[in-house]
Tab-separated table of C-alpha atoms in Angstrom:
chain	number	residue	atom	x	y	z
A	632	UNK	CA	20.677	20.572	5.842
A	633	UNK	CA	20.933	24.318	5.416
A	634	UNK	CA	20.836	24.712	9.201
A	635	UNK	CA	23.774	22.317	9.437
A	636	UNK	CA	25.670	24.492	6.968
A	637	UNK	CA	24.709	27.574	8.994
A	638	UNK	CA	26.213	26.039	12.107
A	639	UNK	CA	29.450	25.166	10.317
A	640	UNK	CA	29.859	28.493	8.538
A	641	UNK	CA	27.555	29.247	5.634
A	642	UNK	CA	29.357	28.575	2.327
A	643	UNK	CA	29.044	31.310	-0.312
A	644	UNK	CA	28.209	28.715	-2.982
A	645	UNK	CA	24.790	28.279	-1.359
A	646	UNK	CA	24.034	31.998	-1.702
A	647	UNK	CA	25.087	31.911	-5.357
A	648	UNK	CA	23.010	28.772	-5.932
A	649	UNK	CA	19.891	30.386	-4.421
A	650	UNK	CA	20.338	33.490	-6.591
A	651	UNK	CA	20.786	31.430	-9.753
A	652	UNK	CA	17.891	29.158	-8.810
A	653	UNK	CA	15.619	32.163	-8.247
A	654	UNK	CA	16.510	33.629	-11.644
A	655	UNK	CA	15.879	30.271	-13.329
A	656	UNK	CA	12.589	29.887	-11.447
A	657	UNK	CA	11.300	33.307	-12.496
A	658	UNK	CA	12.411	32.845	-16.111
A	659	UNK	CA	10.793	29.417	-16.391
A	660	UNK	CA	7.604	30.725	-14.766
A	661	UNK	CA	7.348	33.442	-17.420
A	662	UNK	CA	7.397	30.634	-19.972
A	663	UNK	CA	5.325	28.003	-18.126
A	664	UNK	CA	2.472	30.015	-16.614
A	665	UNK	CA	1.031	31.365	-19.885
A	666	UNK	CA	1.182	27.895	-21.449
A	667	UNK	CA	0.291	25.583	-18.565
A	668	UNK	CA	-1.168	27.848	-15.866
A	669	UNK	CA	-0.838	26.952	-12.204
A	670	UNK	CA	0.198	23.397	-13.088
A	671	UNK	CA	3.219	24.730	-14.966
A	672	UNK	CA	4.111	27.026	-12.081
A	673	UNK	CA	3.954	24.174	-9.590
A	674	UNK	CA	6.131	21.940	-11.777
A	675	UNK	CA	8.705	24.706	-12.219
A	676	UNK	CA	8.773	25.358	-8.474
A	677	UNK	CA	9.152	21.663	-7.705
A	678	UNK	CA	12.014	21.300	-10.173
A	679	UNK	CA	13.803	24.363	-8.786
A	680	UNK	CA	13.393	23.230	-5.175
A	681	UNK	CA	14.679	19.771	-6.084
A	682	UNK	CA	17.673	21.366	-7.814
A	683	UNK	CA	18.460	23.276	-4.617
A	684	UNK	CA	18.079	20.076	-2.606
A	685	UNK	CA	20.671	18.404	-4.833
A	686	UNK	CA	23.084	21.333	-4.570
A	687	UNK	CA	22.772	21.603	-0.781
A	688	UNK	CA	23.120	17.817	-0.447
A	689	UNK	CA	26.286	17.872	-2.538
A	690	UNK	CA	27.774	20.676	-0.434
A	691	UNK	CA	26.926	18.869	2.827
A	692	UNK	CA	28.364	15.632	1.471
A	693	UNK	CA	31.566	17.325	0.338
A	694	UNK	CA	32.052	19.211	3.622
A	695	UNK	CA	31.237	16.367	5.999
A	696	UNK	CA	31.955	13.078	4.291
A	697	UNK	CA	34.312	13.559	1.366
A	698	UNK	CA	37.125	15.017	3.472
A	699	UNK	CA	37.089	12.145	6.021
A	700	UNK	CA	36.255	8.999	4.046
A	701	UNK	CA	38.293	6.672	6.301
A	702	UNK	CA	36.413	7.679	9.468
A	703	UNK	CA	33.061	7.140	7.812
A	704	UNK	CA	33.931	3.643	6.595
A	705	UNK	CA	36.188	2.357	9.363
A	706	UNK	CA	37.050	4.385	12.452
A	707	UNK	CA	40.561	4.183	13.859
A	708	UNK	CA	40.248	2.044	16.994
A	709	UNK	CA	43.961	1.972	17.855
A	710	UNK	CA	43.875	5.315	19.684
């Protein structure tokens, strides 16, 4: 999905989301690794990657489907 966004013009919100996600990931790892070890680190990474998946999915949905809802549901065949 990120490659699709690259081809359409990379939105700045994705850059901001990656920066915020990285900060959250590092902060949570400082908390999780001493308490839960590698298991905590893997859970934190999975949660952060899933968060980015949701953000990128929302941006793709908004850019490609939300602005043309009529063409997605029922194309105009009169043309």
